[in-house]
Amino acid sequence: MSLLLLLLACGLTCLGQVAQKFAVESWRDQPSTVVAKLRSGWLWLALFSLGLGLLVWLLVLQRMEVGVAYPMLSLNFVFITLIARFVFREHIDRRHWLGVALVIGGVVLLGRHA
């Protein structure tokens, strides 16, 4: 159950970060007033996702050791890198992919410990 909550927290925070990206991209075509920016559905999705992710994260911290939970949250870097590459078509260099591999290796090691 703790692992599912951890993955849900990661998923919600990643969704929030991607929605933030879409929100700021949608602002390019709008007037630069605060009211116009507050009308962005992407912004509200980001706030909702990040808020819900925070609540789920609190549940994770109740069930897991903080020394294991926090490093596992680094899966967000992996997910966001994959989204950047395949959704936003951003170039990811070899060093970045190496970093992703190291994060995955660290999460696997921690997962075996937990």
Backbone as JSON Lines, residues from 0, in Angstrom:
{"i":0,"aa":"M","n":[0.82,-1.2,0.0],"ca":[0.0,0.0,0.0],"c":[0.87,1.27,0.0]}
{"i":1,"aa":"S","n":[1.96,1.24,0.77],"ca":[2.84,2.41,0.84],"c":[3.46,2.71,-0.52]}
{"i":2,"aa":"L","n":[3.85,1.67,-1.25],"ca":[4.44,1.86,-2.57],"c":[3.43,2.48,-3.53]}
{"i":3,"aa":"L","n":[2.19,2.04,-3.47],"ca":[1.15,2.62,-4.33],"c":[0.93,4.09,-3.99]}
{"i":4,"aa":"L","n":[0.91,4.42,-2.71],"ca":[0.76,5.82,-2.32],"c":[1.95,6.65,-2.8]}
{"i":5,"aa":"L","n":[3.14,6.09,-2.71],"ca":[4.33,6.8,-3.18],"c":[4.24,7.06,-4.68]}
{"i":6,"aa":"L","n":[3.85,6.06,-5.44],"ca":[3.71,6.23,-6.89],"c":[2.61,7.23,-7.22]}
{"i":7,"aa":"L","n":[1.52,7.22,-6.44],"ca":[0.44,8.19,-6.65],"c":[0.94,9.61,-6.36]}
{"i":8,"aa":"A","n":[1.7,9.78,-5.29],"ca":[2.26,11.1,-4.97],"c":[3.18,11.57,-6.1]}
{"i":9,"aa":"C","n":[4.01,10.67,-6.6],"ca":[4.89,11.01,-7.74],"c":[4.07,11.39,-8.96]}
{"i":10,"aa":"G","n":[3.06,10.6,-9.25],"ca":[2.22,10.87,-10.42],"c":[1.51,12.2,-10.33]}
{"i":11,"aa":"L","n":[0.97,12.51,-9.16],"ca":[0.25,13.77,-9.0],"c":[1.19,14.97,-9.08]}
{"i":12,"aa":"T","n":[2.36,14.87,-8.48],"ca":[3.28,16.0,-8.56],"c":[3.83,16.17,-9.98]}
{"i":13,"aa":"C","n":[4.05,15.08,-10.68],"ca":[4.47,15.18,-12.09],"c":[3.37,15.82,-12.94]}
{"i":14,"aa":"L","n":[2.14,15.39,-12.72],"ca":[1.01,15.99,-13.44],"c":[0.95,17.48,-13.17]}
{"i":15,"aa":"G","n":[1.15,17.86,-11.92],"ca":[1.14,19.28,-11.56],"c":[2.25,20.05,-12.26]}
{"i":16,"aa":"Q","n":[3.43,19.46,-12.36],"ca":[4.55,20.14,-13.02],"c":[4.31,20.27,-14.52]}
{"i":17,"aa":"V","n":[3.76,19.24,-15.12],"ca":[3.46,19.3,-16.56],"c":[2.35,20.32,-16.82]}
{"i":18,"aa":"A","n":[1.36,20.35,-15.95],"ca":[0.28,21.34,-16.1],"c":[0.83,22.76,-15.95]}
{"i":19,"aa":"Q","n":[1.81,22.94,-15.07],"ca":[2.46,24.26,-14.95],"c":[3.1,24.66,-16.27]}
{"i":20,"aa":"K","n":[3.78,23.72,-16.89],"ca":[4.44,23.99,-18.18],"c":[3.4,24.38,-19.24]}
{"i":21,"aa":"F","n":[2.31,23.62,-19.31],"ca":[1.26,23.95,-20.27],"c":[0.62,25.31,-19.94]}
{"i":22,"aa":"A","n":[0.48,25.62,-18.66],"ca":[-0.11,26.9,-18.26],"c":[0.74,28.06,-18.75]}
{"i":23,"aa":"V","n":[2.04,28.01,-18.5],"ca":[2.87,29.14,-18.92],"c":[2.98,29.22,-20.44]}
{"i":24,"aa":"E","n":[2.91,28.09,-21.11],"ca":[2.91,28.14,-22.58],"c":[1.62,28.75,-23.1]}
{"i":25,"aa":"S","n":[0.5,28.49,-22.44],"ca":[-0.77,29.07,-22.88],"c":[-0.83,30.57,-22.61]}
{"i":26,"aa":"W","n":[-0.04,31.06,-21.68],"ca":[-0.03,32.49,-21.36],"c":[0.64,33.32,-22.45]}
{"i":27,"aa":"R","n":[1.4,32.68,-23.28],"ca":[2.09,33.44,-24.35],"c":[1.09,34.11,-25.29]}
{"i":28,"aa":"D","n":[-0.07,33.5,-25.47],"ca":[-1.06,34.02,-26.41],"c":[-2.1,34.9,-25.73]}
{"i":29,"aa":"Q","n":[-1.96,35.14,-24.44],"ca":[-2.95,35.9,-23.7],"c":[-2.36,37.23,-23.23]}
{"i":30,"aa":"P","n":[-3.27,38.16,-22.89],"ca":[-2.78,39.41,-22.29],"c":[-2.05,39.1,-20.98]}
{"i":31,"aa":"S","n":[-1.12,39.95,-20.62],"ca":[-0.3,39.67,-19.45],"c":[-0.92,40.21,-18.16]}
{"i":32,"aa":"T","n":[-2.21,40.05,-18.0],"ca":[-2.85,40.46,-16.75],"c":[-3.03,39.24,-15.87]}
{"i":33,"aa":"V","n":[-3.05,39.49,-14.58],"ca":[-3.21,38.4,-13.62],"c":[-4.56,37.72,-13.81]}
{"i":34,"aa":"V","n":[-5.59,38.48,-14.06],"ca":[-6.93,37.91,-14.23],"c":[-6.97,36.96,-15.42]}
{"i":35,"aa":"A","n":[-6.34,37.34,-16.52],"ca":[-6.3,36.48,-17.7],"c":[-5.55,35.19,-17.39]}
{"i":36,"aa":"K","n":[-4.47,35.3,-16.65],"ca":[-3.69,34.11,-16.3],"c":[-4.45,33.19,-15.35]}
{"i":37,"aa":"L","n":[-5.25,33.76,-14.48],"ca":[-6.03,32.95,-13.53],"c":[-7.15,32.16,-14.22]}
{"i":38,"aa":"R","n":[-7.46,32.5,-15.45],"ca":[-8.49,31.77,-16.2],"c":[-7.96,30.49,-16.83]}
{"i":39,"aa":"S","n":[-6.69,30.24,-16.71],"ca":[-6.08,29.07,-17.34],"c":[-6.5,27.78,-16.62]}
{"i":40,"aa":"G","n":[-7.1,26.88,-17.35],"ca":[-7.45,25.58,-16.79],"c":[-6.22,24.79,-16.4]}
{"i":41,"aa":"W","n":[-5.13,24.99,-17.13],"ca":[-3.88,24.3,-16.81],"c":[-3.36,24.73,-15.44]}
{"i":42,"aa":"L","n":[-3.5,26.02,-15.15],"ca":[-3.05,26.52,-13.85],"c":[-3.84,25.85,-12.72]}
{"i":43,"aa":"W","n":[-5.15,25.76,-12.89],"ca":[-5.99,25.16,-11.84],"c":[-5.74,23.66,-11.72]}
{"i":44,"aa":"L","n":[-5.47,23.0,-12.85],"ca":[-5.11,21.58,-12.78],"c":[-3.78,21.41,-12.03]}
{"i":45,"aa":"A","n":[-2.84,22.31,-12.29],"ca":[-1.55,22.24,-11.59],"c":[-1.74,22.42,-10.09]}
{"i":46,"aa":"L","n":[-2.5,23.42,-9.7],"ca":[-2.73,23.66,-8.27],"c":[-3.44,22.49,-7.61]}
{"i":47,"aa":"F","n":[-4.45,21.95,-8.28],"ca":[-5.19,20.81,-7.72],"c":[-4.3,19.59,-7.59]}
{"i":48,"aa":"S","n":[-3.54,19.3,-8.65],"ca":[-2.67,18.11,-8.64],"c":[-1.58,18.23,-7.59]}
{"i":49,"aa":"L","n":[-0.96,19.39,-7.51],"ca":[0.1,19.57,-6.52],"c":[-0.45,19.53,-5.09]}
{"i":50,"aa":"G","n":[-1.63,20.11,-4.9],"ca":[-2.26,20.06,-3.57],"c":[-2.63,18.66,-3.16]}
{"i":51,"aa":"L","n":[-3.23,17.91,-4.07],"ca":[-3.59,16.53,-3.77],"c":[-2.34,15.68,-3.6]}
{"i":52,"aa":"G","n":[-1.32,15.95,-4.4],"ca":[-0.05,15.24,-4.26],"c":[0.57,15.47,-2.89]}
{"i":53,"aa":"L","n":[0.45,16.69,-2.37],"ca":[0.95,16.99,-1.04],"c":[0.22,16.17,0.02]}
{"i":54,"aa":"L","n":[-1.09,16.08,-0.1],"ca":[-1.87,15.3,0.87],"c":[-1.5,13.81,0.82]}
{"i":55,"aa":"V","n":[-1.33,13.29,-0.39],"ca":[-0.92,11.88,-0.52],"c":[0.49,11.7,0.04]}
{"i":56,"aa":"W","n":[1.36,12.69,-0.21],"ca":[2.72,12.63,0.32],"c":[2.73,12.54,1.84]}
{"i":57,"aa":"L","n":[1.83,13.27,2.47],"ca":[1.73,13.2,3.94],"c":[1.34,11.79,4.39]}
{"i":58,"aa":"L","n":[0.48,11.14,3.63],"ca":[0.12,9.74,3.94],"c":[1.34,8.83,3.78]}
{"i":59,"aa":"V","n":[2.14,9.1,2.75],"ca":[3.35,8.3,2.53],"c":[4.29,8.45,3.72]}
{"i":60,"aa":"L","n":[4.47,9.67,4.18],"ca":[5.39,9.91,5.3],"c":[4.91,9.26,6.6]}
{"i":61,"aa":"Q","n":[3.61,9.04,6.72],"ca":[3.09,8.33,7.89],"c":[3.44,6.85,7.85]}
{"i":62,"aa":"R","n":[3.63,6.32,6.65],"ca":[3.79,4.88,6.48],"c":[5.21,4.42,6.17]}
{"i":63,"aa":"M","n":[6.07,5.35,5.74],"ca":[7.43,4.97,5.34],"c":[8.44,5.79,6.13]}
{"i":64,"aa":"E","n":[9.64,5.25,6.23],"ca":[10.74,6.0,6.82],"c":[11.1,7.15,5.88]}
{"i":65,"aa":"V","n":[11.35,8.3,6.45],"ca":[11.64,9.47,5.65],"c":[12.93,9.29,4.84]}
{"i":66,"aa":"G","n":[13.88,8.54,5.37],"ca":[15.13,8.28,4.68],"c":[14.97,7.42,3.45]}
{"i":67,"aa":"V","n":[13.86,6.71,3.35],"ca":[13.56,5.9,2.18],"c":[12.6,6.65,1.26]}
{"i":68,"aa":"A","n":[11.6,7.3,1.85],"ca":[10.56,7.96,1.05],"c":[11.1,9.11,0.21]}
{"i":69,"aa":"Y","n":[11.88,9.99,0.83],"ca":[12.35,11.16,0.09],"c":[13.23,10.8,-1.1]}
{"i":70,"aa":"P","n":[14.21,9.93,-0.97],"ca":[14.98,9.58,-2.17],"c":[14.12,8.92,-3.25]}
{"i":71,"aa":"M","n":[13.09,8.18,-2.86],"ca":[12.23,7.55,-3.87],"c":[11.4,8.58,-4.61]}
{"i":72,"aa":"L","n":[11.18,9.73,-3.99],"ca":[10.46,10.8,-4.68],"c":[11.27,11.33,-5.86]}
{"i":73,"aa":"S","n":[12.56,10.99,-5.91],"ca":[13.38,11.41,-7.04],"c":[12.95,10.73,-8.34]}
{"i":74,"aa":"L","n":[12.05,9.77,-8.26],"ca":[11.46,9.22,-9.49],"c":[10.8,10.31,-10.32]}
{"i":75,"aa":"N","n":[10.42,11.4,-9.67],"ca":[9.86,12.53,-10.42],"c":[10.82,13.0,-11.5]}
{"i":76,"aa":"F","n":[12.12,13.02,-11.19],"ca":[13.11,13.45,-12.18],"c":[13.1,12.52,-13.4]}
{"i":77,"aa":"V","n":[12.91,11.25,-13.16],"ca":[12.85,10.28,-14.26],"c":[11.59,10.52,-15.09]}
{"i":78,"aa":"F","n":[10.44,10.62,-14.41],"ca":[9.17,10.8,-15.13],"c":[9.16,12.11,-15.91]}
{"i":79,"aa":"I","n":[9.64,13.18,-15.29],"ca":[9.63,14.47,-15.98],"c":[10.59,14.47,-17.16]}
{"i":80,"aa":"T","n":[11.72,13.79,-17.03],"ca":[12.65,13.68,-18.16],"c":[11.98,12.96,-19.33]}
{"i":81,"aa":"L","n":[11.29,11.87,-19.04],"ca":[10.6,11.14,-20.1],"c":[9.5,11.99,-20.74]}
{"i":82,"aa":"I","n":[8.78,12.73,-19.93],"ca":[7.73,13.61,-20.47],"c":[8.36,14.72,-21.31]}
{"i":83,"aa":"A","n":[9.45,15.29,-20.82],"ca":[10.13,16.35,-21.59],"c":[10.56,15.83,-22.95]}
{"i":84,"aa":"R","n":[11.07,14.62,-22.98],"ca":[11.55,14.05,-24.24],"c":[10.42,13.7,-25.19]}
{"i":85,"aa":"F","n":[9.4,13.01,-24.68],"ca":[8.39,12.44,-25.58],"c":[7.14,13.29,-25.75]}
{"i":86,"aa":"V","n":[6.85,14.19,-24.82],"ca":[5.68,15.07,-24.96],"c":[6.11,16.43,-25.51]}
{"i":87,"aa":"F","n":[7.14,17.01,-24.91],"ca":[7.58,18.34,-25.32],"c":[8.68,18.31,-26.38]}
{"i":88,"aa":"R","n":[9.13,17.11,-26.75],"ca":[10.14,16.93,-27.79],"c":[11.44,17.67,-27.48]}
{"i":89,"aa":"E","n":[11.8,17.74,-26.21],"ca":[13.05,18.39,-25.82],"c":[14.21,17.42,-26.01]}
{"i":90,"aa":"H","n":[15.36,17.98,-26.32],"ca":[16.57,17.16,-26.47],"c":[17.13,16.85,-25.08]}
{"i":91,"aa":"I","n":[17.44,15.59,-24.84],"ca":[18.04,15.15,-23.59],"c":[19.42,14.59,-23.93]}
{"i":92,"aa":"D","n":[20.46,15.17,-23.35],"ca":[21.81,14.71,-23.7],"c":[22.19,13.46,-22.89]}
{"i":93,"aa":"R","n":[23.34,12.9,-23.24],"ca":[23.79,11.64,-22.62],"c":[24.01,11.75,-21.12]}
{"i":94,"aa":"R","n":[24.57,12.87,-20.68],"ca":[24.79,13.05,-19.25],"c":[23.48,13.03,-18.48]}
{"i":95,"aa":"H","n":[22.45,13.63,-19.05],"ca":[21.14,13.63,-18.4],"c":[20.6,12.2,-18.32]}
{"i":96,"aa":"W","n":[20.73,11.44,-19.41],"ca":[20.27,10.04,-19.39],"c":[21.06,9.23,-18.37]}
{"i":97,"aa":"L","n":[22.34,9.51,-18.24],"ca":[23.15,8.84,-17.23],"c":[22.63,9.17,-15.83]}
{"i":98,"aa":"G","n":[22.29,10.42,-15.61],"ca":[21.71,10.82,-14.33],"c":[20.41,10.09,-14.06]}
{"i":99,"aa":"V","n":[19.58,9.95,-15.08],"ca":[18.32,9.21,-14.94],"c":[18.6,7.76,-14.55]}
{"i":100,"aa":"A","n":[19.58,7.16,-15.21],"ca":[19.93,5.76,-14.88],"c":[20.42,5.64,-13.45]}
{"i":101,"aa":"L","n":[21.21,6.6,-13.0],"ca":[21.7,6.57,-11.62],"c":[20.57,6.74,-10.61]}
{"i":102,"aa":"V","n":[19.61,7.6,-10.92],"ca":[18.44,7.76,-10.04],"c":[17.66,6.46,-9.95]}
{"i":103,"aa":"I","n":[17.44,5.83,-11.1],"ca":[16.71,4.56,-11.11],"c":[17.47,3.51,-10.29]}
{"i":104,"aa":"G","n":[18.8,3.45,-10.47],"ca":[19.6,2.52,-9.69],"c":[19.49,2.77,-8.2]}
{"i":105,"aa":"G","n":[19.52,4.05,-7.8],"ca":[19.38,4.38,-6.39],"c":[18.03,4.0,-5.83]}
{"i":106,"aa":"V","n":[16.98,4.23,-6.61],"ca":[15.63,3.88,-6.16],"c":[15.5,2.36,-6.02]}
{"i":107,"aa":"V","n":[16.09,1.61,-6.95],"ca":[16.05,0.15,-6.86],"c":[16.77,-0.31,-5.6]}
{"i":108,"aa":"L","n":[17.95,0.25,-5.33],"ca":[18.67,-0.13,-4.12],"c":[17.89,0.19,-2.86]}
{"i":109,"aa":"L","n":[17.28,1.36,-2.82],"ca":[16.49,1.73,-1.65],"c":[15.25,0.85,-1.52]}
{"i":110,"aa":"G","n":[14.64,0.54,-2.66],"ca":[13.45,-0.31,-2.64],"c":[13.75,-1.69,-2.1]}
{"i":111,"aa":"R","n":[14.93,-2.2,-2.41],"ca":[15.32,-3.52,-1.9],"c":[15.55,-3.47,-0.39]}
{"i":112,"aa":"H","n":[16.05,-2.32,0.08],"ca":[16.29,-2.14,1.51],"c":[14.96,-2.06,2.27]}
{"i":113,"aa":"A","n":[14.0,-1.34,1.67],"ca":[12.7,-1.13,2.33],"c":[11.91,-2.42,2.3]}
